[in-house]
mmCIF file of C-alpha atoms in Angstrom:
data_model
loop_
_atom_site.group_PDB
_atom_site.id
_atom_site.type_symbol
_atom_site.label_atom_id
_atom_site.label_comp_id
_atom_site.label_asym_id
_atom_site.label_seq_id
_atom_site.Cartn_x
_atom_site.Cartn_y
_atom_site.Cartn_z
ATOM 1 C CA UNK A 1 -29.563 0.442 -41.415
ATOM 2 C CA UNK A 2 -30.974 0.808 -44.878
ATOM 3 C CA UNK A 3 -33.930 3.183 -45.194
ATOM 4 C CA UNK A 4 -35.941 3.582 -48.366
ATOM 5 C CA UNK A 5 -38.993 5.688 -49.197
ATOM 6 C CA UNK A 6 -42.360 4.050 -48.725
ATOM 7 C CA UNK A 7 -43.717 3.327 -52.185
ATOM 8 C CA UNK A 8 -47.072 1.591 -51.913
ATOM 9 C CA UNK A 9 -48.745 0.522 -55.131
ATOM 10 C CA UNK A 10 -52.247 0.220 -53.707
ATOM 11 C CA UNK A 11 -54.264 1.836 -50.970
ATOM 12 C CA UNK A 12 -55.230 -1.584 -49.572
ATOM 13 C CA UNK A 13 -52.750 -4.432 -49.187
ATOM 14 C CA UNK A 14 -52.773 -7.803 -47.432
ATOM 15 C CA UNK A 15 -51.322 -7.701 -43.939
ATOM 16 C CA UNK A 16 -47.729 -8.975 -44.091
ATOM 17 C CA UNK A 17 -47.524 -9.789 -40.391
ATOM 18 C CA UNK A 18 -47.973 -13.321 -39.026
ATOM 19 C CA UNK A 19 -51.344 -12.488 -37.492
ATOM 20 C CA UNK A 20 -54.230 -14.695 -38.700
ATOM 21 C CA UNK A 21 -57.997 -14.507 -38.164
ATOM 22 C CA UNK A 22 -60.953 -16.852 -38.585
ATOM 23 C CA UNK A 23 -61.966 -17.147 -42.223
ATOM 24 C CA UNK A 24 -65.537 -15.909 -42.935
ATOM 25 C CA UNK A 25 -66.085 -18.934 -45.187
ATOM 26 C CA UNK A 26 -64.375 -21.977 -43.616
ATOM 27 C CA UNK A 27 -63.885 -20.651 -40.056
ATOM 28 C CA UNK A 28 -60.225 -21.778 -39.993
ATOM 29 C CA UNK A 29 -57.640 -19.588 -38.307
ATOM 30 C CA UNK A 30 -55.842 -19.000 -41.626
ATOM 31 C CA UNK A 31 -57.383 -15.684 -42.699
ATOM 32 C CA UNK A 32 -55.214 -12.705 -43.763
ATOM 33 C CA UNK A 33 -56.977 -9.343 -43.709
ATOM 34 C CA UNK A 34 -56.466 -6.258 -45.862
ATOM 35 C CA UNK A 35 -55.018 -3.148 -44.272
ATOM 36 C CA UNK A 36 -54.968 0.485 -45.347
ATOM 37 C CA UNK A 37 -51.398 1.015 -46.571
ATOM 38 C CA UNK A 38 -51.511 4.670 -45.536
ATOM 39 C CA UNK A 39 -52.713 4.112 -41.959
ATOM 40 C CA UNK A 40 -51.734 0.425 -41.369
ATOM 41 C CA UNK A 41 -55.233 -0.140 -39.960
ATOM 42 C CA UNK A 42 -57.431 -3.137 -40.805
ATOM 43 C CA UNK A 43 -60.363 -2.426 -43.102
ATOM 44 C CA UNK A 44 -63.711 -4.273 -43.125
ATOM 45 C CA UNK A 45 -63.410 -7.878 -41.900
ATOM 46 C CA UNK A 46 -64.873 -9.332 -45.111
ATOM 47 C CA UNK A 47 -61.899 -8.133 -47.157
ATOM 48 C CA UNK A 48 -59.079 -10.659 -47.042
ATOM 49 C CA UNK A 49 -57.741 -13.999 -48.223
ATOM 50 C CA UNK A 50 -57.822 -17.487 -46.728
ATOM 51 C CA UNK A 51 -54.482 -19.323 -46.821
ATOM 52 C CA UNK A 52 -56.336 -22.584 -47.489
ATOM 53 C CA UNK A 53 -56.345 -21.947 -51.244
ATOM 54 C CA UNK A 54 -57.135 -25.497 -52.304
ATOM 55 C CA UNK A 55 -59.720 -26.354 -49.621
ATOM 56 C CA UNK A 56 -61.446 -22.986 -49.154
ATOM 57 C CA UNK A 57 -60.300 -20.402 -51.713
ATOM 58 C CA UNK A 58 -61.941 -17.378 -50.058
ATOM 59 C CA UNK A 59 -60.517 -14.146 -51.466
ATOM 60 C CA UNK A 60 -62.344 -10.831 -51.298
ATOM 61 C CA UNK A 61 -60.488 -7.918 -52.869
ATOM 62 C CA UNK A 62 -61.601 -4.341 -52.070
ATOM 63 C CA UNK A 63 -63.308 -3.182 -55.254
ATOM 64 C CA UNK A 64 -62.289 0.418 -54.641
ATOM 65 C CA UNK A 65 -58.599 -0.431 -54.377
ATOM 66 C CA UNK A 66 -56.518 2.231 -56.078
ATOM 67 C CA UNK A 67 -52.874 3.024 -56.545
ATOM 68 C CA UNK A 68 -51.464 5.050 -53.699
ATOM 69 C CA UNK A 69 -47.925 6.419 -53.757
ATOM 70 C CA UNK A 70 -46.579 8.186 -50.724
ATOM 71 C CA UNK A 71 -43.113 9.467 -49.897
ATOM 72 C CA UNK A 72 -44.162 11.137 -46.648
ATOM 73 C CA UNK A 73 -42.876 8.401 -44.356
ATOM 74 C CA UNK A 74 -40.043 5.910 -44.287
ATOM 75 C CA UNK A 75 -39.525 2.322 -43.257
ATOM 76 C CA UNK A 76 -36.620 -0.051 -42.843
ATOM 77 C CA UNK A 77 -36.426 -2.600 -45.599
ATOM 78 C CA UNK A 78 -34.603 -5.921 -45.547
ATOM 79 C CA UNK A 79 -34.560 -7.957 -48.737
ATOM 80 C CA UNK A 80 -34.151 -11.719 -48.450
ATOM 81 C CA UNK A 81 -32.900 -13.462 -51.560
ATOM 82 C CA UNK A 82 -34.929 -16.424 -52.809
ATOM 83 C CA UNK A 83 -33.560 -19.915 -52.308
ATOM 84 C CA UNK A 84 -33.044 -22.296 -55.219
ATOM 85 C CA UNK A 85 -32.672 -26.059 -55.526
ATOM 86 C CA UNK A 86 -29.882 -27.895 -57.316
ATOM 87 C CA UNK A 87 -30.906 -28.557 -60.920
ATOM 88 C CA UNK A 88 -29.584 -32.107 -60.559
ATOM 89 C CA UNK A 89 -32.651 -32.849 -58.419
ATOM 90 C CA UNK A 90 -34.805 -32.148 -61.463
ATOM 91 C CA UNK A 91 -32.901 -34.526 -63.739
ATOM 92 C CA UNK A 92 -32.999 -37.317 -61.154
ATOM 93 C CA UNK A 93 -36.816 -37.258 -61.358
ATOM 94 C CA UNK A 94 -37.033 -37.381 -65.168
ATOM 95 C CA UNK A 95 -37.550 -41.130 -65.199
ATOM 96 C CA UNK A 96 -39.858 -44.020 -64.230
ATOM 97 C CA UNK A 97 -42.851 -42.699 -66.162
ATOM 98 C CA UNK A 98 -44.508 -46.119 -65.985
ATOM 99 C CA UNK A 99 -44.743 -45.421 -62.244
ATOM 100 C CA UNK A 100 -46.174 -41.941 -62.674
ATOM 101 C CA UNK A 101 -49.970 -41.849 -62.619
ATOM 102 C CA UNK A 102 -50.223 -38.490 -64.359
ATOM 103 C CA UNK A 103 -48.035 -39.483 -67.307
ATOM 104 C CA UNK A 104 -49.878 -42.816 -67.521
ATOM 105 C CA UNK A 105 -53.110 -40.830 -67.804
ATOM 106 C CA UNK A 106 -51.580 -38.682 -70.559
ATOM 107 C CA UNK A 107 -50.606 -41.823 -72.468
ATOM 108 C CA UNK A 108 -54.190 -43.062 -72.229
ATOM 109 C CA UNK A 109 -55.528 -40.011 -74.085
ATOM 110 C CA UNK A 110 -52.644 -38.926 -76.340
ATOM 111 C CA UNK A 111 -50.150 -40.456 -78.736
ATOM 112 C CA UNK A 112 -47.077 -41.652 -76.816
ATOM 113 C CA UNK A 113 -44.712 -39.504 -78.848
ATOM 114 C CA UNK A 114 -46.676 -36.360 -77.962
ATOM 115 C CA UNK A 115 -46.613 -37.355 -74.298
ATOM 116 C CA UNK A 116 -42.847 -37.856 -74.422
ATOM 117 C CA UNK A 117 -42.444 -34.419 -75.997
ATOM 118 C CA UNK A 118 -44.598 -32.624 -73.419
ATOM 119 C CA UNK A 119 -42.860 -34.413 -70.514
ATOM 120 C CA UNK A 120 -39.515 -33.178 -71.840
ATOM 121 C CA UNK A 121 -40.893 -29.712 -72.517
ATOM 122 C CA UNK A 122 -42.208 -29.105 -68.988
ATOM 123 C CA UNK A 123 -39.595 -31.308 -67.244
ATOM 124 C CA UNK A 124 -42.313 -33.346 -65.538
ATOM 125 C CA UNK A 125 -40.808 -35.560 -62.834
ATOM 126 C CA UNK A 126 -41.697 -38.717 -60.921
ATOM 127 C CA UNK A 127 -41.680 -39.036 -57.131
ATOM 128 C CA UNK A 128 -42.070 -41.870 -54.646
ATOM 129 C CA UNK A 129 -43.303 -39.521 -51.905
ATOM 130 C CA UNK A 130 -46.911 -40.344 -52.740
ATOM 131 C CA UNK A 131 -47.289 -43.622 -54.582
ATOM 132 C CA UNK A 132 -46.711 -43.028 -58.322
ATOM 133 C CA UNK A 133 -46.852 -39.250 -57.877
ATOM 134 C CA UNK A 134 -45.825 -36.388 -60.152
ATOM 135 C CA UNK A 135 -43.410 -33.482 -59.720
ATOM 136 C CA UNK A 136 -44.272 -30.178 -61.385
ATOM 137 C CA UNK A 137 -41.012 -28.247 -61.221
ATOM 138 C CA UNK A 138 -41.091 -24.471 -60.929
ATOM 139 C CA UNK A 139 -38.190 -23.328 -63.098
ATOM 140 C CA UNK A 140 -37.888 -19.670 -64.039
ATOM 141 C CA UNK A 141 -36.748 -18.029 -67.267
ATOM 142 C CA UNK A 142 -33.165 -17.978 -65.953
ATOM 143 C CA UNK A 143 -33.294 -21.751 -65.269
ATOM 144 C CA UNK A 144 -33.316 -21.297 -61.508
ATOM 145 C CA UNK A 145 -35.206 -24.134 -59.788
ATOM 146 C CA UNK A 146 -37.522 -22.532 -57.220
ATOM 147 C CA UNK A 147 -39.100 -25.770 -55.976
ATOM 148 C CA UNK A 148 -41.090 -28.773 -57.134
ATOM 149 C CA UNK A 149 -44.762 -29.398 -56.430
ATOM 150 C CA UNK A 150 -45.453 -33.086 -55.733
ATOM 151 C CA UNK A 151 -49.017 -34.219 -56.458
ATOM 152 C CA UNK A 152 -50.890 -37.526 -56.532
ATOM 153 C CA UNK A 153 -53.176 -38.382 -59.462
ATOM 154 C CA UNK A 154 -55.499 -41.176 -60.491
ATOM 155 C CA UNK A 155 -54.054 -42.824 -63.604
ATOM 156 C CA UNK A 156 -57.495 -43.590 -65.066
ATOM 157 C CA UNK A 157 -59.441 -40.364 -64.475
ATOM 158 C CA UNK A 158 -56.555 -37.909 -64.346
ATOM 159 C CA UNK A 159 -58.109 -36.408 -61.216
ATOM 160 C CA UNK A 160 -56.121 -35.501 -58.112
ATOM 161 C CA UNK A 161 -56.190 -38.040 -55.321
ATOM 162 C CA UNK A 162 -57.497 -36.605 -52.065
ATOM 163 C CA UNK A 163 -57.120 -37.518 -48.418
ATOM 164 C CA UNK A 164 -59.995 -38.666 -46.211
ATOM 165 C CA UNK A 165 -60.517 -35.055 -45.141
ATOM 166 C CA UNK A 166 -61.031 -34.030 -48.772
ATOM 167 C CA UNK A 167 -57.787 -32.120 -49.312
ATOM 168 C CA UNK A 168 -55.498 -32.844 -52.259
ATOM 169 C CA UNK A 169 -52.320 -34.836 -51.677
ATOM 170 C CA UNK A 170 -49.704 -32.135 -52.253
ATOM 171 C CA UNK A 171 -46.220 -31.480 -50.897
ATOM 172 C CA UNK A 172 -43.122 -29.514 -51.911
ATOM 173 C CA UNK A 173 -39.694 -30.871 -52.797
ATOM 174 C CA UNK A 174 -37.828 -28.407 -50.558
ATOM 175 C CA UNK A 175 -39.906 -29.643 -47.611
ATOM 176 C CA UNK A 176 -39.545 -33.324 -48.495
ATOM 177 C CA UNK A 177 -35.748 -33.116 -48.632
ATOM 178 C CA UNK A 178 -35.792 -30.916 -45.492
ATOM 179 C CA UNK A 179 -33.887 -28.000 -46.961
ATOM 180 C CA UNK A 180 -33.020 -25.789 -43.977
ATOM 181 C CA UNK A 181 -33.741 -22.045 -43.952
ATOM 182 C CA UNK A 182 -35.267 -22.292 -47.409
ATOM 183 C CA UNK A 183 -36.768 -18.997 -48.585
ATOM 184 C CA UNK A 184 -39.403 -20.087 -51.095
ATOM 185 C CA UNK A 185 -40.296 -17.604 -53.804
ATOM 186 C CA UNK A 186 -42.587 -19.400 -56.228
ATOM 187 C CA UNK A 187 -42.618 -18.793 -59.958
ATOM 188 C CA UNK A 188 -45.097 -19.664 -62.686
ATOM 189 C CA UNK A 189 -45.105 -23.263 -63.861
ATOM 190 C CA UNK A 190 -43.582 -23.344 -67.347
ATOM 191 C CA UNK A 191 -41.780 -20.008 -66.968
ATOM 192 C CA UNK A 192 -38.588 -21.615 -68.305
ATOM 193 C CA UNK A 193 -40.321 -21.798 -71.715
ATOM 194 C CA UNK A 194 -40.499 -18.011 -72.009
ATOM 195 C CA UNK A 195 -37.842 -16.258 -74.075
ATOM 196 C CA UNK A 196 -37.322 -13.128 -76.161
ATOM 197 C CA UNK A 197 -39.415 -14.585 -78.992
ATOM 198 C CA UNK A 198 -42.477 -15.248 -76.843
ATOM 199 C CA UNK A 199 -45.241 -12.888 -77.992
ATOM 200 C CA UNK A 200 -48.296 -14.195 -76.130
ATOM 201 C CA UNK A 201 -48.817 -16.363 -73.054
ATOM 202 C CA UNK A 202 -51.943 -18.340 -72.231
ATOM 203 C CA UNK A 203 -52.183 -18.533 -68.453
ATOM 204 C CA UNK A 204 -54.309 -21.040 -66.534
ATOM 205 C CA UNK A 205 -54.422 -22.110 -62.902
ATOM 206 C CA UNK A 206 -53.626 -25.841 -62.978
ATOM 207 C CA UNK A 207 -50.309 -27.351 -64.044
ATOM 208 C CA UNK A 208 -52.261 -30.294 -65.438
ATOM 209 C CA UNK A 209 -54.329 -27.942 -67.607
ATOM 210 C CA UNK A 210 -51.240 -26.161 -68.962
ATOM 211 C CA UNK A 211 -49.650 -29.494 -69.907
ATOM 212 C CA UNK A 212 -52.756 -30.908 -71.613
ATOM 213 C CA UNK A 213 -53.537 -27.666 -73.460
ATOM 214 C CA UNK A 214 -49.942 -27.611 -74.683
ATOM 215 C CA UNK A 215 -50.658 -30.930 -76.408
ATOM 216 C CA UNK A 216 -54.082 -29.892 -77.711
ATOM 217 C CA UNK A 217 -52.932 -26.474 -78.961
ATOM 218 C CA UNK A 218 -49.120 -26.724 -79.259
ATOM 219 C CA UNK A 219 -48.724 -23.403 -81.048
ATOM 220 C CA UNK A 220 -49.344 -21.455 -77.841
ATOM 221 C CA UNK A 221 -47.168 -20.989 -74.756
ATOM 222 C CA UNK A 222 -49.141 -22.377 -71.807
ATOM 223 C CA UNK A 223 -48.186 -21.450 -68.236
ATOM 224 C CA UNK A 224 -49.907 -22.086 -64.906
ATOM 225 C CA UNK A 225 -50.136 -20.152 -61.656
ATOM 226 C CA UNK A 226 -50.500 -23.338 -59.585
ATOM 227 C CA UNK A 227 -53.307 -21.816 -57.512
ATOM 228 C CA UNK A 228 -55.871 -19.052 -57.825
ATOM 229 C CA UNK A 229 -54.009 -17.009 -55.224
ATOM 230 C CA UNK A 230 -50.847 -17.125 -57.336
ATOM 231 C CA UNK A 231 -52.421 -14.851 -59.939
ATOM 232 C CA UNK A 232 -50.514 -11.997 -58.348
ATOM 233 C CA UNK A 233 -48.097 -9.194 -59.191
ATOM 234 C CA UNK A 234 -44.975 -10.984 -57.946
ATOM 235 C CA UNK A 235 -45.390 -14.133 -60.033
ATOM 236 C CA UNK A 236 -46.512 -12.232 -63.134
ATOM 237 C CA UNK A 237 -43.670 -9.699 -63.024
ATOM 238 C CA UNK A 238 -41.279 -11.775 -65.229
ATOM 239 C CA UNK A 239 -43.852 -11.741 -68.058
ATOM 240 C CA UNK A 240 -44.978 -8.143 -67.600
ATOM 241 C CA UNK A 241 -43.918 -7.073 -71.105
ATOM 242 C CA UNK A 242 -45.650 -10.001 -72.829
ATOM 243 C CA UNK A 243 -49.314 -10.141 -73.830
ATOM 244 C CA UNK A 244 -51.157 -12.454 -71.427
ATOM 245 C CA UNK A 245 -54.468 -14.202 -72.008
ATOM 246 C CA UNK A 246 -55.616 -15.397 -68.593
ATOM 247 C CA UNK A 247 -58.200 -18.187 -68.490
ATOM 248 C CA UNK A 248 -59.428 -18.621 -64.901
ATOM 249 C CA UNK A 249 -61.404 -21.531 -63.525
ATOM 250 C CA UNK A 250 -65.167 -21.181 -63.250
ATOM 251 C CA UNK A 251 -66.024 -18.943 -60.308
ATOM 252 C CA UNK A 252 -62.749 -17.002 -60.431
ATOM 253 C CA UNK A 253 -63.403 -14.819 -63.475
ATOM 254 C CA UNK A 254 -64.431 -11.644 -61.622
ATOM 255 C CA UNK A 255 -61.586 -12.078 -59.138
ATOM 256 C CA UNK A 256 -58.951 -12.379 -61.880
ATOM 257 C CA UNK A 257 -60.586 -9.618 -63.914
ATOM 258 C CA UNK A 258 -60.384 -7.170 -61.002
ATOM 259 C CA UNK A 259 -56.753 -8.073 -60.377
ATOM 260 C CA UNK A 260 -55.917 -7.770 -64.082
ATOM 261 C CA UNK A 261 -57.351 -4.245 -64.154
ATOM 262 C CA UNK A 262 -55.016 -3.277 -61.326
ATOM 263 C CA UNK A 263 -51.998 -4.971 -62.909
ATOM 264 C CA UNK A 264 -52.674 -3.334 -66.280
ATOM 265 C CA UNK A 265 -52.474 0.075 -64.619
ATOM 266 C CA UNK A 266 -48.899 -0.901 -63.719
ATOM 267 C CA UNK A 267 -47.990 -1.703 -67.321
ATOM 268 C CA UNK A 268 -49.126 -5.300 -67.754
ATOM 269 C CA UNK A 269 -51.013 -6.410 -70.869
ATOM 270 C CA UNK A 270 -53.545 -8.905 -69.553
ATOM 271 C CA UNK A 271 -56.853 -9.950 -71.088
ATOM 272 C CA UNK A 272 -59.057 -12.187 -68.952
ATOM 273 C CA UNK A 273 -61.108 -14.717 -70.906
ATOM 274 C CA UNK A 274 -64.669 -15.559 -69.836
ATOM 275 C CA UNK A 275 -64.704 -18.668 -72.068
ATOM 276 C CA UNK A 276 -64.994 -21.043 -69.111
ATOM 277 C CA UNK A 277 -67.083 -18.798 -66.891
ATOM 278 C CA UNK A 278 -69.876 -18.155 -69.375
ATOM 279 C CA UNK A 279 -70.158 -21.598 -70.932
ATOM 280 C CA UNK A 280 -73.630 -23.127 -70.639
ATOM 281 C CA UNK A 281 -72.237 -26.408 -69.291
ATOM 282 C CA UNK A 282 -70.002 -24.908 -66.633
ATOM 283 C CA UNK A 283 -70.187 -25.483 -62.888
ATOM 284 C CA UNK A 284 -68.041 -23.777 -60.260
ATOM 285 C CA UNK A 285 -64.503 -25.102 -60.077
ATOM 286 C CA UNK A 286 -64.282 -26.450 -63.626
ATOM 287 C CA UNK A 287 -61.259 -25.419 -65.641
ATOM 288 C CA UNK A 288 -60.549 -25.277 -69.373
ATOM 289 C CA UNK A 289 -59.654 -28.966 -69.718
ATOM 290 C CA UNK A 290 -62.654 -30.043 -67.621
ATOM 291 C CA UNK A 291 -64.908 -28.024 -69.918
ATOM 292 C CA UNK A 292 -63.400 -29.433 -73.119
ATOM 293 C CA UNK A 293 -63.754 -32.965 -71.721
ATOM 294 C CA UNK A 294 -67.358 -32.306 -70.715
ATOM 295 C CA UNK A 295 -68.294 -30.923 -74.125
ATOM 296 C CA UNK A 296 -66.610 -33.863 -75.870
ATOM 297 C CA UNK A 297 -68.619 -36.294 -73.788
ATOM 298 C CA UNK A 298 -71.798 -34.328 -74.505
ATOM 299 C CA UNK A 299 -71.190 -34.424 -78.266
ATOM 300 C CA UNK A 300 -70.563 -38.187 -78.175
ATOM 301 C CA UNK A 301 -73.392 -39.169 -75.841
#
């Protein structure tokens, strides 16, 4: 048995057990509550996170959360190594871009050469799982393939296609190919672009936004969390020593700002931009590309 000292970073942490509660916002039984890391007791019910990140997005972080380090008790720790996919799966998807709605949308707004370059840069793949769908591969800075996120897009609008219930059409490569006992540890989209010469990273939520901004402003390194909930310590750890400019979607600024303050106490160098949040044309849920598109339309109307 391997025992290590308890070394909690914060006084309040999300419960790591499988127990779920009803979400205060959407009422689904997918709600994870915060616990006091020193007592293991649940704190106020309103503090927690809904697992339905795309459909609900409820996340209420205790504002008084502080670092708490204790060596007074011990626990048994068991580390499970992350699973990776064969890189050949990635290369098999780097084709059939005339049957990929997202890349067709890119070609409708950008020069074809630029689209070809950005496809190669981010290793954007094509899948038949959803008709004409796109694979956003999560490849880390050591070229390990963590998984691929398969998403369906409209080739004309560039918007995600949703089901009748209103949820986005999303699945994961490791689930599609039925990889057994797969221990998924996500990484940032575009992390494979980071190297020793990378000085600053611009971080957004959507893979689509990172790709398009990489074409619009190619001099920057654009990465994506993939979801608002993925703006977390684990996924940001590989870029801890690099300056990060985080640009959250409208409505998430205060959430990311509070998290960034906590991460910066641990040695990160994160600045959270309010460019989207405080724009006069913004509505909740819009991201950087949505805002640029909206302003362009406004100027040309």
